[in-house]
Short mmCIF file of C-alpha atoms and ligand atoms in Angstrom, two decimals:
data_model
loop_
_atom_site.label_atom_id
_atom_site.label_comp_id
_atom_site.label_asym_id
_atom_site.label_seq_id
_atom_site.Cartn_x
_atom_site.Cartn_y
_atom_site.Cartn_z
CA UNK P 1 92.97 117.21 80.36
CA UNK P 2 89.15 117.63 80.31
CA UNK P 3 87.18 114.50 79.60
CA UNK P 4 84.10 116.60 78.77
CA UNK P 5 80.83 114.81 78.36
CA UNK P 6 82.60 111.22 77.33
CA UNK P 7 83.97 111.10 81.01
CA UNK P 8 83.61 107.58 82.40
CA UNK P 9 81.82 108.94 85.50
CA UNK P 10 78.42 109.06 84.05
CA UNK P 11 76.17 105.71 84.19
CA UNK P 12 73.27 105.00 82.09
CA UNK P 13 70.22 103.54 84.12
CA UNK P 14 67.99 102.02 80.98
CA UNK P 15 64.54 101.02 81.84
CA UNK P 16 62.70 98.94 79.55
CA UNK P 17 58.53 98.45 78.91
CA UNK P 18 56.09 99.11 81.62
CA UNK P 19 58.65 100.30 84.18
CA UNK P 20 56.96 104.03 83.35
CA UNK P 21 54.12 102.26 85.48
CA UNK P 22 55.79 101.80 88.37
CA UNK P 23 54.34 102.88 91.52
CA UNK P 24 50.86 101.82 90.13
CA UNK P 25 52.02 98.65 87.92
CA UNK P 26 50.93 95.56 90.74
CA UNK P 27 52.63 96.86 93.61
CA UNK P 28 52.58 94.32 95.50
CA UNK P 29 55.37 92.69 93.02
CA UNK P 30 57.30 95.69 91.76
CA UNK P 31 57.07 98.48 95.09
CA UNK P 32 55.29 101.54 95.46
CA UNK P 33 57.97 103.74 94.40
CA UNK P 34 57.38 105.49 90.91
CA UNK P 35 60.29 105.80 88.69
CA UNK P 36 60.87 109.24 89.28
CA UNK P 37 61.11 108.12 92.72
CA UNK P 38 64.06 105.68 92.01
CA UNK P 39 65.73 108.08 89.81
CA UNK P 40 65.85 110.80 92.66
CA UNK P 41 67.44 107.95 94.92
CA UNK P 42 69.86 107.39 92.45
CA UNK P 43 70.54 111.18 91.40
CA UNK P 44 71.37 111.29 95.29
CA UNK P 45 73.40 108.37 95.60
CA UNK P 46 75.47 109.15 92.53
CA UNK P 47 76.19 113.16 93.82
CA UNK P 48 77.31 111.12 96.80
CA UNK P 49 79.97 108.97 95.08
CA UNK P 50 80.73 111.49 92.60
CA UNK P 51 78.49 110.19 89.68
CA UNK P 52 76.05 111.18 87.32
CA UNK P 53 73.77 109.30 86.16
CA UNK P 54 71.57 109.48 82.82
CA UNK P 55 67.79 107.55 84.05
CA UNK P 56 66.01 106.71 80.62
CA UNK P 57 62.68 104.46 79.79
CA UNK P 58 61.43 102.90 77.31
CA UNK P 59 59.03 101.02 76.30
CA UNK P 60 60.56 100.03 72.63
CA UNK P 61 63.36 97.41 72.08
CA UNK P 62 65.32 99.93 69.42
CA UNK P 63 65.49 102.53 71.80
CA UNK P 64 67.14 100.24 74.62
CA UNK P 65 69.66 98.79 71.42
CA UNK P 66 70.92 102.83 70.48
CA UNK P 67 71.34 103.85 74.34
CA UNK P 68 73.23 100.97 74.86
CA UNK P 69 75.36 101.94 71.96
CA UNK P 70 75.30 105.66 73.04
CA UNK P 71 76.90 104.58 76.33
CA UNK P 72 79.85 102.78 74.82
CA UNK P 73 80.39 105.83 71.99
CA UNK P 74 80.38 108.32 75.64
CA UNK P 75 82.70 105.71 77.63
CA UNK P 76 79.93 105.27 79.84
CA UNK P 77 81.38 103.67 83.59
CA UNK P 78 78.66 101.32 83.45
CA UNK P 79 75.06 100.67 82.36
CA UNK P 80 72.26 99.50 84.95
CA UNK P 81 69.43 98.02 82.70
CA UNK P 82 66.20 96.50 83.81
CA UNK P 83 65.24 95.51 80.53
CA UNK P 84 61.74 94.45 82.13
CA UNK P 85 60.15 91.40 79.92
CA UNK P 86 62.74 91.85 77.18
CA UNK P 87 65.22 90.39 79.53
CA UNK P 88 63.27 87.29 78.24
CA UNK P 89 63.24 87.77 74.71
CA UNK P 90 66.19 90.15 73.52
CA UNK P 91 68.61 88.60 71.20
CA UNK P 92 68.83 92.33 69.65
CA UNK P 93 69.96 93.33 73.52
CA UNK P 94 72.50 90.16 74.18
CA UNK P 95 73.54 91.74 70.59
CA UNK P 96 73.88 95.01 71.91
CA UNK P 97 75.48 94.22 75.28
CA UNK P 98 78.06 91.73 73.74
CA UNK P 99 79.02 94.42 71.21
CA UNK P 100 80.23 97.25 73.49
CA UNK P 101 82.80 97.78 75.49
CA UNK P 102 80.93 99.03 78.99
CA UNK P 103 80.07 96.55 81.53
CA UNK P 104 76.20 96.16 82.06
CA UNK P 105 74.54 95.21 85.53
CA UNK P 106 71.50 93.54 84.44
CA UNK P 107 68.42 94.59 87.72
CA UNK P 108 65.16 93.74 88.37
CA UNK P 109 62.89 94.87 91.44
CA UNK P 110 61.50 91.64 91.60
CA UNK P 111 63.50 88.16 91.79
CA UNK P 112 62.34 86.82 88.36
CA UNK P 113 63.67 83.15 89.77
CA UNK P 114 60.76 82.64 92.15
CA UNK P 115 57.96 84.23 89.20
CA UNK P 116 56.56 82.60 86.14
CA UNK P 117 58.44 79.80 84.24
CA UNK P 118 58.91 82.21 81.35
CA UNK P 119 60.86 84.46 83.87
CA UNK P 120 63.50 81.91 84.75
CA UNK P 121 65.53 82.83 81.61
CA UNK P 122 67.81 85.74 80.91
CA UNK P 123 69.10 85.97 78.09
CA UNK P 124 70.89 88.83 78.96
CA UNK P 125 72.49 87.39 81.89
CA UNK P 126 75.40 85.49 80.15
CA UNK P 127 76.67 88.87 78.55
CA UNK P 128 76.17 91.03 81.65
CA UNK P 129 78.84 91.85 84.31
CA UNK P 130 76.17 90.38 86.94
CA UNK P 131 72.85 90.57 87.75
CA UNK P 132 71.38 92.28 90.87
CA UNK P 133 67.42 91.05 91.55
CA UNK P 134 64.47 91.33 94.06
CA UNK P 135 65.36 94.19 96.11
CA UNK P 136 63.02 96.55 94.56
CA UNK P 137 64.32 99.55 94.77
CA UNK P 138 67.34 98.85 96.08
CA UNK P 139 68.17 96.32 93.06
CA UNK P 140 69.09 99.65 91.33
CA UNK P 141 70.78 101.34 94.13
CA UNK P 142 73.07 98.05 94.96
CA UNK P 143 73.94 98.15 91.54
CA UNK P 144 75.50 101.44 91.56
CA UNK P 145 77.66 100.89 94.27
CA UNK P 146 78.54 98.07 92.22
CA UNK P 147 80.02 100.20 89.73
CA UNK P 148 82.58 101.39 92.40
CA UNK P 149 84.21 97.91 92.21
CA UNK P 150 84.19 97.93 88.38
C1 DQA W 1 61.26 93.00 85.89
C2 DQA W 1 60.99 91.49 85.82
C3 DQA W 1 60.52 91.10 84.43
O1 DQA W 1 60.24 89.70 84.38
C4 DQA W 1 59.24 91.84 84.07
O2 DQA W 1 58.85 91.53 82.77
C5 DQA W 1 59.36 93.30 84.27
C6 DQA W 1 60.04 93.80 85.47
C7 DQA W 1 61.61 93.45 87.32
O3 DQA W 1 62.16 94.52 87.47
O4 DQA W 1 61.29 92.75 88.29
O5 DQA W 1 58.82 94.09 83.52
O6 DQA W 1 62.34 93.31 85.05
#
């Protein structure tokens, strides 16, 4: 039977405000590599384990809320969301994470824990499958093979 576009193969990576910057956006914290950079890792990686993924960014809350929701209506395998500095704030995305049915790896290039007080707390961390953080790059590309073991 074909499972058409709705196959559970396909991960969503979700990438929230300022991570269009990247490459450019204080290096010395978040990597050189731009996010077309990371997405081409990933496009590789997934071909690899016989993925696809679907790399997004955006810089507005809403938008992060409806692909969330988009994965769970395609029985996404997984999201992998760096939800940047709404990670802090987000009750709309614990909302949106505790209200489908697709497990989400909450990443971060940069180990919030050892940053700013106001980084120390996720509130997305309680509602996602785990959290992968300060790796740069790799963040992302650990949590894909993650999704193997889901
Ligand atoms: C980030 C960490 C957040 O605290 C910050 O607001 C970001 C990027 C990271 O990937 O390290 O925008 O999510």
């Amino acid at each position: 039977m074909s499972q058409g576009k709705s196959t559970r193969k396909t991960v969503f990576v979700l990438n929230g405000p300022n991570l269009n910057l990247l490459g450019m956006r204080e290096p010395e914290i978040y990597g050189y590599d731009t996010l077309d950079d990371i997405a081409g890792q990933l496009e590789d990686q997934a071909h690899e384990l016989g993925l696809e993924v679907d790399i997004r960014q955006s810089n507005h809350e809403g938008h992060l809320v409806d692909w969330l929701h988009e994965a769970a209506a395609d029985k996404a395998l997984a999201v992998i969301l760096n939800a940047g500095a709404f990670t802090h704030t987000s009750i709309a995305l614990y909302d949106a994470i505790s209200a489908i049915d697709v497990p989400v790896i909450e990443v971060h290039l940069s180990n919030p824990a050892a940053r700013e007080e106001f980084r120390h707390k996720s509130l997305l961390a309680p509602v996602a499958k785990g959290t992968i953080c300060g790796f740069g790059a790799l963040s992302y590309q650990l949590a894909l093979d993650a999704t193997q073991k889901l």
